[in-house]
Amino acid sequence: MFGLCDCNNFFASCERVFRPDLNGKPVVVLSNNDGCIIARSEEAKAIGITMGMPAFQAQGLVQKYGVTVFSGNYQLYGDMSQRVMSILRSRVPAIEVYSVDEAFLDMDHMRFGAGILPGTNEEIDAAEEFGRRLSAEIKRSTGIPVSIGLAPTKTLAKIGSKLCKKNPSMRGCHAIREEERLEVLSRFPLDDVWGIGRRYGARLHQMGLNTAGDFLRLPEMMVESLMGTPGVHTWRELNGIPCIEFEHTTANKQSICISRSFRKEMTTLAELNTAVITFASAVAEKLRKQGSCASQIGVFIYTNRFREDNPQDFANTVFIFETPTDSTLEIARAAQISLARIFRQGYAYKKAGVVAEKLIRKDNVQQSLFDPVDHVRHTKLMKAIDAINQTNGKNTVRLAAQESVADFSTRLHVSPCYTTCWKDIMKVNADKS
């Protein structure tokens, strides 16, 4: 049995944890540079605000219905995600983190009571009750509402979670039983099935297929001819046949990118240098966090393609290290050198980024005999800096040219970092009376 835990309207829910006065009211969260809407509360959905809607197009609805608007606070959301995942890890044998607000649960190795036989309805009932208790614990401990789906396959578990999210009477968890599977799928929109996607969905709609149940009526060979092996896996999973395995270990990222669109165009090398060094420092920190080193980094800078009245430049370059590294000093220096190679005077740059590529585990790095860098000293220094910043707050110790990544984007409605910054910790006033 698989489980899928999905945080409800996650970014909006994170904001509401620290603003309980917004419960029951419309809330939206904006993307970088406050460009478009990337998260909505149920109340915001109900008044017609759609996912991805440009912020300026939503202004009429925002003013009419008194919608509260937040800029994306990803530091807060990442910390709240870790708190949810920590509870999941403590309650089930293993989890597979699928995204910042979703995780698959390994339920196969759980026992829900003496004498309860695996695969029976009694086990499913017990698992569902366990899921409801787990959902309640997460809400009580973090303030984040979650919906848990249970089923014999990952695809069905995601459907169970979606049904639970739309039906409060399920009390945070719903198990899809075999006797109800076909009836549920006959009503479930095909576009919402994990693995279908927009391109295949459009093709299937043209064939008159609108629900998951319609899709199941296709012969398996036809599904393979239309969608290949991935489509067959989805079809089988909807039939209750597991095809997508549970991954007990989450592989490290194979590349790490930090980039931002600037609130205003940058025309000087000095301005871009500060941005690129800041992004490089953030990349190095992420490398150390996952225990990886980069064999090379890429740096890119773009002008604003929407400004047809301005000259356009789209430049990138790669810097290869003698020895793979996770040192902020090395990566920032390489990014600075790379930027100098591609910067052109007379252009207004709107976006820049740094990408760490060809990553290998730090314990697999072999130092070149000709590399003049003392990697042992760099490792000790980075470890000390990370410890200080973890204790005293992000960027307590940083490079002189480094700023905060968030400083390069427009965030007019950003909330405090309640859980990750000492100055933003909430204050409670006790009434002495």
Short mmCIF file of C-alpha atoms in Angstrom, two decimals:
data_model
loop_
_atom_site.label_atom_id
_atom_site.label_comp_id
_atom_site.label_asym_id
_atom_site.label_seq_id
_atom_site.Cartn_x
_atom_site.Cartn_y
_atom_site.Cartn_z
CA MET A 1 0.00 0.00 0.00
CA PHE A 2 1.21 3.49 -0.91
CA GLY A 3 0.38 6.77 0.78
CA LEU A 4 0.59 10.29 -0.60
CA CYS A 5 0.63 13.24 1.80
CA ASP A 6 -0.13 16.56 0.11
CA CYS A 7 -0.13 19.90 1.94
CA ASN A 8 -3.28 21.86 1.14
CA ASN A 9 -2.63 25.17 -0.68
CA PHE A 10 0.82 24.98 0.86
CA PHE A 11 2.27 28.47 0.38
CA ALA A 12 -0.99 30.14 1.38
CA SER A 13 -1.29 27.79 4.38
CA CYS A 14 2.25 28.69 5.52
CA GLU A 15 1.29 32.36 5.57
CA ARG A 16 -1.92 31.63 7.48
CA VAL A 17 -0.08 29.75 10.22
CA PHE A 18 1.31 33.09 11.40
CA ARG A 19 -1.74 35.12 10.36
CA PRO A 20 -4.71 33.19 11.79
CA ASP A 21 -6.86 36.27 11.16
CA LEU A 22 -6.75 35.27 7.48
CA ASN A 23 -8.43 31.90 8.00
CA GLY A 24 -11.56 31.77 5.87
CA LYS A 25 -10.44 34.75 3.78
CA PRO A 26 -8.97 34.84 0.26
CA VAL A 27 -5.15 34.70 0.17
CA VAL A 28 -2.76 34.55 -2.80
CA VAL A 29 1.03 34.22 -3.09
CA LEU A 30 3.04 35.78 -5.93
CA SER A 31 6.06 34.51 -7.87
CA ASN A 32 9.48 36.16 -8.12
CA ASN A 33 9.23 39.87 -8.87
CA ASP A 34 5.57 39.65 -7.84
CA GLY A 35 4.79 38.67 -11.43
CA CYS A 36 2.00 36.11 -11.25
CA ILE A 37 -0.07 34.07 -8.79
CA ILE A 38 1.47 30.74 -7.78
CA ALA A 39 -0.68 29.79 -4.78
CA ARG A 40 -4.30 30.42 -3.77
CA SER A 41 -6.47 29.66 -0.81
CA GLU A 42 -9.78 27.95 -1.50
CA GLU A 43 -11.55 31.28 -0.99
CA ALA A 44 -9.34 32.89 -3.66
CA LYS A 45 -10.12 30.07 -6.09
CA ALA A 46 -13.83 30.54 -5.46
CA ILE A 47 -13.83 34.18 -6.59
CA GLY A 48 -12.19 33.32 -9.92
CA ILE A 49 -8.47 33.83 -9.33
CA THR A 50 -6.64 31.25 -11.44
CA MET A 51 -3.20 29.66 -11.11
CA GLY A 52 -0.57 31.59 -13.05
CA MET A 53 -2.77 34.66 -13.49
CA PRO A 54 -0.59 37.79 -13.88
CA ALA A 55 -0.79 39.90 -10.74
CA PHE A 56 -1.92 43.02 -12.61
CA GLN A 57 -4.86 41.11 -14.15
CA ALA A 58 -6.02 40.03 -10.69
CA GLN A 59 -6.04 43.57 -9.27
CA GLY A 60 -9.77 44.02 -9.83
CA LEU A 61 -10.65 40.84 -7.92
CA VAL A 62 -8.08 41.63 -5.21
CA GLN A 63 -9.64 45.02 -4.52
CA LYS A 64 -13.25 43.86 -4.88
CA TYR A 65 -12.96 40.94 -2.44
CA GLY A 66 -10.23 42.23 -0.13
CA VAL A 67 -7.73 39.52 -1.09
CA THR A 68 -4.55 39.45 1.01
CA VAL A 69 -1.47 39.29 -1.24
CA PHE A 70 1.94 37.89 -0.24
CA SER A 71 5.22 37.83 -2.12
CA GLY A 72 6.84 34.38 -2.20
CA ASN A 73 8.76 33.72 1.03
CA TYR A 74 10.58 30.55 0.02
CA GLN A 75 12.83 30.49 3.07
CA LEU A 76 9.76 30.22 5.28
CA TYR A 77 8.07 27.67 3.02
CA GLY A 78 11.18 25.48 2.90
CA ASP A 79 11.45 25.41 6.68
CA MET A 80 7.76 24.59 7.13
CA SER A 81 8.13 21.80 4.55
CA GLN A 82 11.00 20.29 6.53
CA ARG A 83 8.84 20.30 9.67
CA VAL A 84 6.06 18.41 7.90
CA MET A 85 8.50 15.90 6.39
CA SER A 86 10.14 15.37 9.77
CA ILE A 87 6.82 14.29 11.30
CA LEU A 88 6.16 11.94 8.37
CA ARG A 89 9.60 10.34 8.78
CA SER A 90 8.93 9.76 12.47
CA ARG A 91 5.64 7.94 11.81
CA VAL A 92 6.20 5.75 8.72
CA PRO A 93 9.08 3.43 7.74
CA ALA A 94 10.20 5.64 4.83
CA ILE A 95 9.08 8.61 2.77
CA GLU A 96 9.89 9.71 -0.77
CA VAL A 97 9.81 13.50 -0.99
CA TYR A 98 8.17 14.30 -4.31
CA SER A 99 8.05 18.10 -4.03
CA VAL A 100 8.18 20.82 -1.39
CA ASP A 101 4.58 20.01 -0.37
CA GLU A 102 4.19 16.32 -1.29
CA ALA A 103 5.67 13.02 -0.13
CA PHE A 104 4.89 9.39 -0.85
CA LEU A 105 4.65 7.13 2.20
CA ASP A 106 5.87 3.54 2.46
CA MET A 107 2.90 1.75 4.03
CA ASP A 108 3.83 -1.79 2.94
CA HIS A 109 5.98 -2.48 5.98
CA MET A 110 3.52 -1.19 8.57
CA ARG A 111 1.35 -3.30 10.85
CA PHE A 112 -1.79 -1.73 12.24
CA GLY A 113 -2.72 -4.21 14.95
CA ALA A 114 -2.40 -7.80 16.11
CA GLY A 115 -4.42 -10.23 14.02
CA ILE A 116 -5.02 -7.79 11.16
CA LEU A 117 -4.14 -9.57 7.93
CA PRO A 118 -2.41 -7.66 5.09
CA GLY A 119 -4.61 -6.79 2.13
CA THR A 120 -7.89 -7.15 3.98
CA ASN A 121 -10.55 -4.45 4.38
CA GLU A 122 -9.76 -4.51 8.09
CA GLU A 123 -6.19 -3.44 7.31
CA ILE A 124 -7.39 -0.71 4.94
CA ASP A 125 -9.76 0.62 7.62
CA ALA A 126 -6.94 0.64 10.18
CA ALA A 127 -4.55 2.33 7.74
CA GLU A 128 -7.14 5.00 6.99
CA GLU A 129 -7.64 5.71 10.68
CA PHE A 130 -3.84 5.92 11.09
CA GLY A 131 -3.76 8.43 8.22
CA ARG A 132 -6.41 10.57 9.89
CA ARG A 133 -4.42 10.64 13.14
CA LEU A 134 -1.27 11.53 11.21
CA SER A 135 -3.04 14.34 9.37
CA ALA A 136 -4.35 15.71 12.67
CA GLU A 137 -0.88 15.53 14.24
CA ILE A 138 0.68 17.50 11.38
CA LYS A 139 -2.02 20.16 11.64
CA ARG A 140 -1.61 20.37 15.40
CA SER A 141 2.21 20.48 15.33
CA THR A 142 2.81 22.73 12.31
CA GLY A 143 -0.50 24.42 11.52
CA ILE A 144 -0.39 23.03 7.97
CA PRO A 145 -3.50 21.13 6.77
CA VAL A 146 -2.68 18.01 4.75
CA SER A 147 -4.61 15.45 2.74
CA ILE A 148 -3.45 11.83 2.70
CA GLY A 149 -4.44 9.31 0.04
CA LEU A 150 -3.94 5.55 0.44
CA ALA A 151 -4.08 3.01 -2.39
CA PRO A 152 -2.31 0.00 -3.91
CA THR A 153 -0.48 2.25 -6.44
CA LYS A 154 1.13 5.69 -6.39
CA THR A 155 -1.20 7.05 -9.06
CA LEU A 156 -4.30 5.98 -7.16
CA ALA A 157 -2.84 7.33 -3.91
CA LYS A 158 -2.52 10.78 -5.53
CA ILE A 159 -6.16 10.56 -6.62
CA GLY A 160 -7.15 9.61 -3.08
CA SER A 161 -5.32 12.66 -1.76
CA LYS A 162 -7.09 14.96 -4.25
CA LEU A 163 -10.48 13.54 -3.27
CA CYS A 164 -9.66 14.05 0.39
CA LYS A 165 -8.64 17.67 -0.24
CA LYS A 166 -12.04 18.41 -1.78
CA ASN A 167 -14.06 16.57 0.87
CA PRO A 168 -13.56 17.71 4.50
CA SER A 169 -15.82 14.87 5.73
CA MET A 170 -12.95 12.45 4.98
CA ARG A 171 -11.09 14.04 7.92
CA GLY A 172 -7.65 14.25 6.33
CA CYS A 173 -7.29 10.78 4.81
CA HIS A 174 -9.02 8.61 2.21
CA ALA A 175 -8.18 5.08 1.12
CA ILE A 176 -9.29 3.99 -2.35
CA ARG A 177 -10.72 0.49 -1.99
CA GLU A 178 -10.95 -1.92 -4.92
CA GLU A 179 -14.74 -2.03 -4.78
CA GLU A 180 -14.98 1.75 -5.30
CA ARG A 181 -12.04 2.22 -7.69
CA LEU A 182 -13.95 2.10 -10.99
CA GLU A 183 -16.75 4.31 -9.70
CA VAL A 184 -14.25 6.92 -8.46
CA LEU A 185 -12.30 6.89 -11.73
CA SER A 186 -15.48 7.24 -13.79
CA ARG A 187 -15.96 10.69 -12.23
CA PHE A 188 -12.32 11.78 -11.89
CA PRO A 189 -11.16 14.33 -14.53
CA LEU A 190 -8.56 12.91 -16.89
CA ASP A 191 -6.49 16.11 -16.79
CA ASP A 192 -5.97 15.65 -13.03
CA VAL A 193 -4.45 12.16 -13.36
CA TRP A 194 -0.75 12.04 -12.49
CA GLY A 195 1.20 11.10 -15.63
CA ILE A 196 -1.30 12.27 -18.26
CA GLY A 197 0.04 15.77 -18.85
CA ARG A 198 -1.31 18.59 -20.98
CA ARG A 199 -0.12 17.26 -24.37
CA TYR A 200 -1.53 13.75 -23.95
CA GLY A 201 -4.62 15.14 -22.26
CA ALA A 202 -5.45 17.27 -25.31
CA ARG A 203 -5.01 14.27 -27.62
CA LEU A 204 -7.20 12.05 -25.44
CA HIS A 205 -9.90 14.74 -25.23
CA GLN A 206 -10.00 14.82 -29.02
CA MET A 207 -10.82 11.10 -28.84
CA GLY A 208 -13.77 11.85 -26.55
CA LEU A 209 -12.04 10.71 -23.34
CA ASN A 210 -12.70 13.02 -20.40
CA THR A 211 -12.36 10.91 -17.24
CA ALA A 212 -9.88 8.41 -15.87
CA GLY A 213 -12.59 5.78 -16.35
CA ASP A 214 -12.79 6.64 -20.05
CA PHE A 215 -9.03 6.21 -20.31
CA LEU A 216 -9.19 2.75 -18.69
CA ARG A 217 -11.55 1.54 -21.42
CA LEU A 218 -8.79 1.88 -24.01
CA PRO A 219 -6.98 -1.38 -24.85
CA GLU A 220 -3.47 -1.51 -23.39
CA MET A 221 -1.89 -1.82 -26.85
CA MET A 222 -3.64 1.37 -27.98
CA VAL A 223 -2.38 3.22 -24.90
CA GLU A 224 1.17 2.09 -25.74
CA SER A 225 0.88 3.30 -29.32
CA LEU A 226 -0.46 6.67 -28.16
CA MET A 227 1.72 7.34 -25.11
CA GLY A 228 4.50 4.77 -24.99
CA THR A 229 5.66 2.92 -21.86
CA PRO A 230 4.92 5.79 -19.40
CA GLY A 231 1.30 5.81 -20.59
CA VAL A 232 1.03 2.06 -20.10
CA HIS A 233 2.38 2.46 -16.55
CA THR A 234 -0.30 5.06 -15.80
CA TRP A 235 -3.01 2.83 -17.30
CA ARG A 236 -1.88 -0.16 -15.23
CA GLU A 237 -1.59 1.87 -12.05
CA LEU A 238 -5.17 3.07 -12.50
CA ASN A 239 -6.08 -0.62 -12.78
CA GLY A 240 -4.48 -1.21 -9.37
CA ILE A 241 -1.25 -2.77 -10.72
CA PRO A 242 1.87 -1.13 -9.18
CA CYS A 243 4.36 -0.02 -11.86
CA ILE A 244 6.03 2.99 -10.26
CA GLU A 245 8.31 1.82 -7.48
CA PHE A 246 8.83 3.50 -4.14
CA GLU A 247 12.24 5.15 -3.98
CA HIS A 248 13.59 4.69 -0.48
CA THR A 249 16.48 7.08 -1.02
CA THR A 250 16.11 10.46 -2.66
CA ALA A 251 18.99 11.05 -5.06
CA ASN A 252 20.85 14.33 -4.82
CA LYS A 253 20.24 16.90 -7.52
CA GLN A 254 22.42 16.51 -10.59
CA SER A 255 22.63 20.27 -11.08
CA ILE A 256 21.86 23.29 -8.94
CA CYS A 257 20.76 26.63 -10.37
CA ILE A 258 20.17 29.97 -8.68
CA SER A 259 18.83 32.71 -10.95
CA ARG A 260 16.65 35.78 -10.69
CA SER A 261 14.98 38.34 -12.91
CA PHE A 262 15.93 41.78 -11.62
CA ARG A 263 13.47 44.43 -10.58
CA LYS A 264 15.29 46.82 -12.94
CA GLU A 265 17.77 46.29 -15.75
CA MET A 266 21.48 46.29 -14.85
CA THR A 267 23.90 48.06 -17.20
CA THR A 268 27.24 47.92 -15.35
CA LEU A 269 29.63 45.07 -14.63
CA ALA A 270 29.76 46.08 -10.95
CA GLU A 271 26.00 45.63 -10.52
CA LEU A 272 25.96 42.26 -12.24
CA ASN A 273 29.07 41.18 -10.35
CA THR A 274 27.27 41.57 -7.01
CA ALA A 275 24.29 39.58 -8.26
CA VAL A 276 26.36 36.76 -9.76
CA ILE A 277 28.59 36.43 -6.66
CA THR A 278 25.45 36.29 -4.51
CA PHE A 279 23.95 33.53 -6.67
CA ALA A 280 27.26 31.63 -6.69
CA SER A 281 27.43 31.76 -2.89
CA ALA A 282 23.90 30.36 -2.64
CA VAL A 283 24.81 27.56 -5.07
CA ALA A 284 27.88 26.66 -2.97
CA GLU A 285 25.77 26.52 0.18
CA LYS A 286 23.29 24.15 -1.48
CA LEU A 287 26.15 21.95 -2.68
CA ARG A 288 27.48 21.58 0.86
CA LYS A 289 24.02 20.89 2.20
CA GLN A 290 23.60 17.85 -0.05
CA GLY A 291 27.24 16.74 0.26
CA SER A 292 28.19 17.37 -3.37
CA CYS A 293 30.93 19.18 -5.28
CA ALA A 294 30.68 20.81 -8.70
CA SER A 295 33.07 19.91 -11.51
CA GLN A 296 32.03 23.04 -13.39
CA ILE A 297 29.74 26.05 -13.15
CA GLY A 298 27.83 27.92 -15.81
CA VAL A 299 27.04 31.63 -15.72
CA PHE A 300 24.39 33.28 -17.91
CA ILE A 301 23.05 36.81 -18.39
CA TYR A 302 19.97 37.87 -20.40
CA THR A 303 18.52 41.15 -21.54
CA ASN A 304 14.77 41.75 -21.45
CA ARG A 305 13.34 40.00 -24.51
CA PHE A 306 10.10 41.99 -24.14
CA ARG A 307 11.94 45.27 -24.67
CA GLU A 308 12.19 45.15 -28.44
CA ASP A 309 13.38 48.77 -28.42
CA ASN A 310 16.60 47.72 -26.64
CA PRO A 311 19.55 45.72 -28.08
CA GLN A 312 19.39 42.04 -27.07
CA ASP A 313 22.10 39.81 -25.62
CA PHE A 314 21.84 36.22 -24.36
CA ALA A 315 25.24 35.07 -23.16
CA ASN A 316 26.56 32.12 -21.17
CA THR A 317 29.86 30.44 -20.41
CA VAL A 318 31.29 27.51 -18.45
CA PHE A 319 34.16 27.41 -15.93
CA ILE A 320 35.78 24.01 -15.30
CA PHE A 321 37.48 23.42 -11.93
CA GLU A 322 40.81 21.66 -11.61
CA THR A 323 39.28 19.77 -8.68
CA PRO A 324 35.51 19.57 -8.02
CA THR A 325 34.60 21.97 -5.22
CA ASP A 326 31.89 23.17 -2.83
CA SER A 327 33.85 26.19 -1.59
CA THR A 328 32.07 29.53 -1.72
CA LEU A 329 35.43 31.24 -2.32
CA GLU A 330 36.28 29.13 -5.37
CA ILE A 331 32.81 29.15 -6.89
CA ALA A 332 32.32 32.90 -6.40
CA ARG A 333 35.72 33.62 -7.94
CA ALA A 334 34.94 31.36 -10.92
CA ALA A 335 31.57 33.08 -11.38
CA GLN A 336 33.25 36.50 -11.31
CA ILE A 337 35.79 35.45 -13.95
CA SER A 338 33.04 33.93 -16.09
CA LEU A 339 30.89 37.05 -15.92
CA ALA A 340 33.79 39.22 -17.08
CA ARG A 341 34.11 36.99 -20.17
CA ILE A 342 30.52 37.48 -21.34
CA PHE A 343 29.53 40.96 -20.11
CA ARG A 344 29.07 43.50 -22.91
CA GLN A 345 28.90 47.24 -22.36
CA GLY A 346 25.81 49.00 -23.69
CA TYR A 347 23.27 46.30 -22.85
CA ALA A 348 20.61 46.36 -20.14
CA TYR A 349 20.54 42.94 -18.46
CA LYS A 350 17.31 41.73 -16.86
CA LYS A 351 18.29 38.26 -15.61
CA ALA A 352 21.37 36.36 -14.46
CA GLY A 353 22.09 32.97 -12.99
CA VAL A 354 24.72 30.49 -11.83
CA VAL A 355 24.46 26.73 -12.43
CA ALA A 356 26.58 24.07 -10.72
CA GLU A 357 26.97 21.09 -13.03
CA LYS A 358 28.53 17.62 -13.20
CA LEU A 359 28.08 17.09 -9.49
CA ILE A 360 29.82 14.30 -7.59
CA ARG A 361 29.74 13.29 -3.97
CA LYS A 362 32.29 15.13 -1.85
CA ASP A 363 33.74 11.90 -0.47
CA ASN A 364 34.49 10.77 -4.06
CA VAL A 365 36.56 13.84 -4.98
CA GLN A 366 40.19 13.19 -5.89
CA GLN A 367 42.44 16.24 -5.76
CA SER A 368 44.67 16.99 -8.73
CA LEU A 369 48.42 17.06 -8.05
CA PHE A 370 48.61 20.36 -9.93
CA ASP A 371 45.79 22.13 -8.09
CA PRO A 372 47.23 24.98 -5.96
CA VAL A 373 44.07 25.31 -3.82
CA ASP A 374 44.28 23.98 -0.24
CA HIS A 375 40.94 22.14 -0.21
CA VAL A 376 41.37 20.92 3.36
CA ARG A 377 41.55 24.50 4.65
CA HIS A 378 38.62 25.53 2.45
CA THR A 379 36.52 22.67 3.84
CA LYS A 380 37.28 23.67 7.44
CA LEU A 381 36.48 27.31 6.71
CA MET A 382 33.19 26.51 4.97
CA LYS A 383 32.18 24.21 7.83
CA ALA A 384 32.85 27.00 10.35
CA ILE A 385 30.92 29.58 8.30
CA ASP A 386 27.94 27.25 7.85
CA ALA A 387 27.85 26.57 11.61
CA ILE A 388 27.91 30.29 12.44
CA ASN A 389 25.18 31.10 9.92
CA GLN A 390 23.02 28.23 11.12
CA THR A 391 23.27 29.44 14.71
CA ASN A 392 23.10 33.19 14.20
CA GLY A 393 21.09 33.57 11.00
CA LYS A 394 21.64 33.40 7.26
CA ASN A 395 24.51 35.55 5.90
CA THR A 396 25.87 36.43 9.35
CA VAL A 397 29.23 35.61 7.75
CA ARG A 398 29.38 36.23 4.00
CA LEU A 399 31.56 37.53 1.21
CA ALA A 400 31.98 41.30 1.11
CA ALA A 401 30.40 41.51 -2.35
CA GLN A 402 27.51 39.23 -1.42
CA GLU A 403 23.94 40.36 -0.82
CA SER A 404 20.75 38.39 -0.16
CA VAL A 405 19.34 36.55 -3.17
CA ALA A 406 15.93 37.99 -2.37
CA ASP A 407 17.30 41.54 -2.70
CA PHE A 408 17.43 41.20 -6.47
CA SER A 409 13.71 40.59 -6.90
CA THR A 410 10.71 42.78 -6.23
CA ARG A 411 8.92 41.51 -3.12
CA LEU A 412 6.60 44.27 -2.02
CA HIS A 413 4.37 41.99 0.06
CA VAL A 414 6.85 39.59 1.65
CA SER A 415 6.08 38.27 5.13
CA PRO A 416 8.68 37.90 7.91
CA CYS A 417 10.81 34.74 8.08
CA TYR A 418 9.13 33.72 11.33
CA THR A 419 10.99 30.42 11.78
CA THR A 420 14.41 31.07 10.25
CA CYS A 421 15.47 34.56 11.34
CA TRP A 422 15.90 35.70 14.94
CA LYS A 423 14.64 39.24 14.30
CA ASP A 424 11.44 37.87 12.76
CA ILE A 425 10.46 35.53 15.58
CA MET A 426 6.96 36.37 16.74
CA LYS A 427 6.53 38.26 19.98
CA VAL A 428 3.75 37.41 22.41
CA ASN A 429 2.37 40.07 24.75
CA ALA A 430 0.89 38.65 27.93
CA ASP A 431 -1.98 40.57 29.48
CA LYS A 432 -1.03 41.02 33.13
CA SER A 433 -4.62 41.70 34.08
#
